[in-house]
Amino acid sequence: MVRGNMNHYPKPIVAYLRVSTGKQDLESQWMTIEAWARSRGIVIDERIVEEEPVSGAEDRRPKFQELWQRVRDRKVGTIVVAELSRLSRRMRTLVNFLYDCFDNNVMVVSIREGWLEEALRNEITRPIIIAMFSTLYELERKLISERTKAGLAKARAKGKKVGGQFKLNESQVKELIELYKMGVPITQLSKRFGVSRITIYRYLERAGIKVLKKS
């Protein structure tokens, strides 16, 4: 028996699967999505498969970022995932992504959280769901802030120096080192990366590069 019809799901309908290196994880997600599609008599127009990112790279998944841009450009109608965690494990990222979907009339279907689809279709429950995600986002932000403060306090209690944390990601540090080796002055590097000269020195020294302070 077919539940609903494909007109309820704006096209194109895109399935997003985020998997580890194991083949079993991909097959499990795809079987779940295929079964859902068959039960509703719809066809998945596109399947996007993304490898699990390395630790700390949650928001830098290229295919997810491309999908997000398509949402902003209104070039996707429905996004189907096996579960919400496939989109993101970070509440901040998930909330921002869902907000953009709501604003651009992109339908989000999470098969394991079936309540979400029905809630978003209902004009009464839709704003409640959006408010709920917003509340969860604020809660996570506060928890992160509290954990950070607690960690700093613990470090200070042990006599450790805190503050002055590095501000560039791995790719930026790599670029910084390459540019310095090519002869780009510290002042120009400071302007390019938006950090102080002292911070540039710290990055280079941390990479084992001896720096002439006058450069």
mmCIF file of C-alpha atoms in Angstrom:
data_model
loop_
_atom_site.group_PDB
_atom_site.id
_atom_site.type_symbol
_atom_site.label_atom_id
_atom_site.label_comp_id
_atom_site.label_asym_id
_atom_site.label_seq_id
_atom_site.Cartn_x
_atom_site.Cartn_y
_atom_site.Cartn_z
ATOM 1 C CA MET A 1 0.000 0.000 0.000
ATOM 2 C CA VAL A 2 1.410 3.382 -1.019
ATOM 3 C CA ARG A 3 1.277 6.044 1.674
ATOM 4 C CA GLY A 4 0.801 9.596 0.438
ATOM 5 C CA ASN A 5 1.987 10.562 -3.018
ATOM 6 C CA MET A 6 5.043 12.095 -4.581
ATOM 7 C CA ASN A 7 3.357 15.481 -4.965
ATOM 8 C CA HIS A 8 3.833 15.971 -1.237
ATOM 9 C CA TYR A 9 7.586 16.021 -1.766
ATOM 10 C CA PRO A 10 8.937 18.905 -3.877
ATOM 11 C CA LYS A 11 11.499 17.915 -6.476
ATOM 12 C CA PRO A 12 14.304 17.328 -6.945
ATOM 13 C CA ILE A 13 14.376 14.789 -4.124
ATOM 14 C CA VAL A 14 17.906 14.287 -2.816
ATOM 15 C CA ALA A 15 19.079 11.540 -0.475
ATOM 16 C CA TYR A 16 22.061 12.474 1.693
ATOM 17 C CA LEU A 17 24.094 9.662 3.235
ATOM 18 C CA ARG A 18 27.068 10.223 5.504
ATOM 19 C CA VAL A 19 29.061 7.062 6.089
ATOM 20 C CA SER A 20 32.215 5.698 7.643
ATOM 21 C CA THR A 21 34.686 3.734 5.547
ATOM 22 C CA GLY A 22 32.664 0.582 6.112
ATOM 23 C CA LYS A 23 30.341 -0.566 3.307
ATOM 24 C CA GLN A 24 27.732 -1.884 5.730
ATOM 25 C CA ASP A 25 26.884 1.598 7.035
ATOM 26 C CA LEU A 26 26.145 2.840 3.498
ATOM 27 C CA GLU A 27 23.965 -0.165 2.656
ATOM 28 C CA SER A 28 22.005 0.200 5.883
ATOM 29 C CA GLN A 29 21.198 3.862 5.265
ATOM 30 C CA TRP A 30 20.344 3.311 1.617
ATOM 31 C CA MET A 31 18.047 0.360 2.380
ATOM 32 C CA THR A 32 16.189 2.531 4.894
ATOM 33 C CA ILE A 33 15.777 5.354 2.382
ATOM 34 C CA GLU A 34 14.788 3.024 -0.481
ATOM 35 C CA ALA A 35 12.122 1.341 1.648
ATOM 36 C CA TRP A 36 10.731 4.737 2.647
ATOM 37 C CA ALA A 37 10.625 5.877 -0.996
ATOM 38 C CA ARG A 38 8.865 2.694 -2.166
ATOM 39 C CA SER A 39 6.260 2.988 0.584
ATOM 40 C CA ARG A 40 5.331 6.428 -0.744
ATOM 41 C CA GLY A 41 5.648 5.709 -4.443
ATOM 42 C CA ILE A 42 8.327 8.308 -5.018
ATOM 43 C CA VAL A 43 11.656 8.292 -6.827
ATOM 44 C CA ILE A 44 14.921 9.584 -5.371
ATOM 45 C CA ASP A 45 16.390 11.908 -8.007
ATOM 46 C CA GLU A 46 19.907 12.049 -6.601
ATOM 47 C CA ARG A 47 22.009 10.251 -4.026
ATOM 48 C CA ILE A 48 24.817 12.114 -2.272
ATOM 49 C CA VAL A 49 27.287 9.966 -0.344
ATOM 50 C CA GLU A 50 29.866 11.592 1.910
ATOM 51 C CA GLU A 51 32.649 9.913 3.860
ATOM 52 C CA GLU A 52 32.738 10.449 7.614
ATOM 53 C CA PRO A 53 34.978 13.481 8.273
ATOM 54 C CA VAL A 54 38.057 13.325 10.432
ATOM 55 C CA SER A 55 37.743 14.647 13.966
ATOM 56 C CA GLY A 56 37.199 18.408 14.047
ATOM 57 C CA ALA A 57 36.114 18.616 10.394
ATOM 58 C CA GLU A 58 32.368 18.349 11.028
ATOM 59 C CA ASP A 59 31.502 21.662 9.363
ATOM 60 C CA ARG A 60 33.948 21.305 6.481
ATOM 61 C CA ARG A 61 32.263 18.423 4.661
ATOM 62 C CA PRO A 62 32.408 19.503 0.995
ATOM 63 C CA LYS A 63 29.327 17.659 -0.262
ATOM 64 C CA PHE A 64 27.255 18.806 2.702
ATOM 65 C CA GLN A 65 28.343 22.408 2.095
ATOM 66 C CA GLU A 66 27.419 22.067 -1.591
ATOM 67 C CA LEU A 67 24.008 20.721 -0.600
ATOM 68 C CA TRP A 68 23.569 23.632 1.824
ATOM 69 C CA GLN A 69 24.334 26.107 -0.956
ATOM 70 C CA ARG A 70 21.744 24.407 -3.165
ATOM 71 C CA VAL A 71 19.237 24.905 -0.345
ATOM 72 C CA ARG A 72 20.030 28.633 -0.269
ATOM 73 C CA ASP A 73 19.761 28.780 -4.073
ATOM 74 C CA ARG A 74 16.468 26.828 -3.958
ATOM 75 C CA LYS A 75 17.858 24.161 -6.261
ATOM 76 C CA VAL A 76 16.633 21.266 -4.145
ATOM 77 C CA GLY A 77 13.054 20.465 -3.153
ATOM 78 C CA THR A 78 13.315 17.636 -0.615
ATOM 79 C CA ILE A 79 16.225 16.245 1.394
ATOM 80 C CA VAL A 80 15.928 12.706 2.742
ATOM 81 C CA VAL A 81 18.186 11.235 5.428
ATOM 82 C CA ALA A 82 18.047 8.046 7.456
ATOM 83 C CA GLU A 83 18.337 10.128 10.633
ATOM 84 C CA LEU A 84 19.065 13.741 11.563
ATOM 85 C CA SER A 85 22.557 12.950 12.829
ATOM 86 C CA ARG A 86 23.529 12.182 9.221
ATOM 87 C CA LEU A 87 23.129 15.906 8.476
ATOM 88 C CA SER A 88 25.184 16.991 11.461
ATOM 89 C CA ARG A 89 26.094 15.942 14.969
ATOM 90 C CA ARG A 90 26.554 19.567 15.967
ATOM 91 C CA MET A 91 23.326 21.185 17.101
ATOM 92 C CA ARG A 92 24.466 24.621 15.923
ATOM 93 C CA THR A 93 25.127 23.348 12.405
ATOM 94 C CA LEU A 94 21.922 21.320 12.313
ATOM 95 C CA VAL A 95 19.759 24.221 13.487
ATOM 96 C CA ASN A 96 21.293 26.669 11.001
ATOM 97 C CA PHE A 97 20.869 24.174 8.173
ATOM 98 C CA LEU A 98 17.243 23.458 9.064
ATOM 99 C CA TYR A 99 16.477 27.178 9.350
ATOM 100 C CA ASP A 100 17.758 27.699 5.815
ATOM 101 C CA CYS A 101 15.618 24.777 4.662
ATOM 102 C CA PHE A 102 12.547 26.279 6.344
ATOM 103 C CA ASP A 103 13.234 29.727 4.864
ATOM 104 C CA ASN A 104 13.645 28.331 1.356
ATOM 105 C CA ASN A 105 10.698 25.917 1.499
ATOM 106 C CA VAL A 106 12.916 22.841 1.297
ATOM 107 C CA MET A 107 11.284 19.754 2.805
ATOM 108 C CA VAL A 108 13.452 17.766 5.226
ATOM 109 C CA VAL A 109 12.596 14.106 5.807
ATOM 110 C CA SER A 110 14.333 12.158 8.556
ATOM 111 C CA ILE A 111 13.053 8.604 8.378
ATOM 112 C CA ARG A 112 13.969 7.601 11.930
ATOM 113 C CA GLU A 113 12.494 10.836 13.262
ATOM 114 C CA GLY A 114 9.222 10.484 11.366
ATOM 115 C CA TRP A 115 7.488 12.997 13.622
ATOM 116 C CA LEU A 116 9.582 15.783 12.096
ATOM 117 C CA GLU A 117 8.023 15.467 8.639
ATOM 118 C CA GLU A 118 4.461 15.629 9.937
ATOM 119 C CA ALA A 119 5.277 18.453 12.332
ATOM 120 C CA LEU A 120 6.812 20.588 9.599
ATOM 121 C CA ARG A 121 3.759 20.158 7.367
ATOM 122 C CA ASN A 122 1.402 21.401 10.062
ATOM 123 C CA GLU A 123 1.088 25.205 10.244
ATOM 124 C CA ILE A 124 0.475 24.995 13.995
ATOM 125 C CA THR A 125 3.368 22.715 14.960
ATOM 126 C CA ARG A 126 5.888 24.076 12.438
ATOM 127 C CA PRO A 127 6.802 27.239 14.449
ATOM 128 C CA ILE A 128 6.916 25.122 17.618
ATOM 129 C CA ILE A 129 9.484 22.789 16.043
ATOM 130 C CA ILE A 130 11.579 25.729 14.851
ATOM 131 C CA ALA A 131 11.446 27.259 18.339
ATOM 132 C CA MET A 132 12.409 23.918 19.854
ATOM 133 C CA PHE A 133 15.527 23.642 17.700
ATOM 134 C CA SER A 134 16.387 27.238 18.522
ATOM 135 C CA THR A 135 16.114 26.455 22.241
ATOM 136 C CA LEU A 136 18.319 23.390 21.872
ATOM 137 C CA TYR A 137 20.876 25.503 20.025
ATOM 138 C CA GLU A 138 20.943 28.085 22.826
ATOM 139 C CA LEU A 139 21.225 25.305 25.403
ATOM 140 C CA GLU A 140 24.194 23.775 23.606
ATOM 141 C CA ARG A 141 25.853 27.186 23.276
ATOM 142 C CA LYS A 142 25.518 27.788 27.022
ATOM 143 C CA LEU A 143 26.768 24.303 27.881
ATOM 144 C CA ILE A 144 29.820 24.805 25.666
ATOM 145 C CA SER A 145 30.475 28.161 27.309
ATOM 146 C CA GLU A 146 30.163 26.645 30.779
ATOM 147 C CA ARG A 147 32.462 23.733 29.902
ATOM 148 C CA THR A 148 35.020 26.147 28.484
ATOM 149 C CA LYS A 149 34.948 28.333 31.602
ATOM 150 C CA ALA A 150 35.202 25.268 33.824
ATOM 151 C CA GLY A 151 38.169 23.987 31.823
ATOM 152 C CA LEU A 152 39.969 27.330 32.045
ATOM 153 C CA ALA A 153 39.339 27.558 35.774
ATOM 154 C CA LYS A 154 40.692 24.041 36.262
ATOM 155 C CA ALA A 155 43.794 24.877 34.213
ATOM 156 C CA ARG A 156 44.411 28.049 36.208
ATOM 157 C CA ALA A 157 44.016 26.108 39.466
ATOM 158 C CA LYS A 158 46.804 23.809 38.296
ATOM 159 C CA GLY A 159 49.000 26.781 37.497
ATOM 160 C CA LYS A 160 48.797 26.389 33.740
ATOM 161 C CA LYS A 161 48.900 29.356 31.411
ATOM 162 C CA VAL A 162 45.643 29.899 29.538
ATOM 163 C CA GLY A 163 44.597 32.269 26.780
ATOM 164 C CA GLY A 164 46.446 33.241 23.625
ATOM 165 C CA GLN A 165 44.991 30.266 21.782
ATOM 166 C CA PHE A 166 45.798 29.805 18.112
ATOM 167 C CA LYS A 167 43.241 31.221 15.729
ATOM 168 C CA LEU A 168 43.942 29.542 12.373
ATOM 169 C CA ASN A 169 42.868 26.136 11.125
ATOM 170 C CA GLU A 170 45.195 23.496 9.686
ATOM 171 C CA SER A 171 44.875 24.554 6.053
ATOM 172 C CA GLN A 172 45.524 28.198 6.951
ATOM 173 C CA VAL A 173 48.605 27.276 8.957
ATOM 174 C CA LYS A 174 49.921 25.249 6.013
ATOM 175 C CA GLU A 175 49.338 28.193 3.684
ATOM 176 C CA LEU A 176 50.983 30.553 6.181
ATOM 177 C CA ILE A 177 54.134 28.425 6.340
ATOM 178 C CA GLU A 178 54.321 28.095 2.559
ATOM 179 C CA LEU A 179 53.955 31.850 2.059
ATOM 180 C CA TYR A 180 56.613 32.605 4.662
ATOM 181 C CA LYS A 181 59.025 30.194 2.988
ATOM 182 C CA MET A 182 58.326 31.997 -0.290
ATOM 183 C CA GLY A 183 59.497 35.230 1.335
ATOM 184 C CA VAL A 184 56.217 36.964 2.174
ATOM 185 C CA PRO A 185 56.901 39.458 5.033
ATOM 186 C CA ILE A 186 55.391 38.926 8.470
ATOM 187 C CA THR A 187 53.429 42.192 8.185
ATOM 188 C CA GLN A 188 51.719 41.029 4.993
ATOM 189 C CA LEU A 189 50.991 37.617 6.518
ATOM 190 C CA SER A 190 49.452 39.352 9.528
ATOM 191 C CA LYS A 191 47.099 41.342 7.280
ATOM 192 C CA ARG A 192 46.271 38.373 5.070
ATOM 193 C CA PHE A 193 45.215 36.097 7.946
ATOM 194 C CA GLY A 194 43.772 38.817 10.187
ATOM 195 C CA VAL A 195 45.964 38.052 13.196
ATOM 196 C CA SER A 196 48.738 39.913 15.003
ATOM 197 C CA ARG A 197 52.421 39.658 14.116
ATOM 198 C CA ILE A 198 53.009 37.924 17.440
ATOM 199 C CA THR A 199 50.488 35.243 16.501
ATOM 200 C CA ILE A 200 52.271 34.717 13.154
ATOM 201 C CA TYR A 201 55.566 34.273 15.016
ATOM 202 C CA ARG A 202 53.936 31.724 17.325
ATOM 203 C CA TYR A 203 52.628 29.636 14.450
ATOM 204 C CA LEU A 204 55.990 29.615 12.703
ATOM 205 C CA GLU A 205 57.927 28.847 15.881
ATOM 206 C CA ARG A 206 55.496 26.067 16.688
ATOM 207 C CA ALA A 207 56.247 24.603 13.238
ATOM 208 C CA GLY A 208 59.951 24.637 14.111
ATOM 209 C CA ILE A 209 60.784 27.588 11.865
ATOM 210 C CA LYS A 210 63.306 30.131 13.135
ATOM 211 C CA VAL A 211 61.989 33.611 12.469
ATOM 212 C CA LEU A 212 63.913 36.857 12.176
ATOM 213 C CA LYS A 213 61.839 39.319 14.218
ATOM 214 C CA LYS A 214 62.610 42.160 11.784
ATOM 215 C CA SER A 215 60.998 40.429 8.776
#
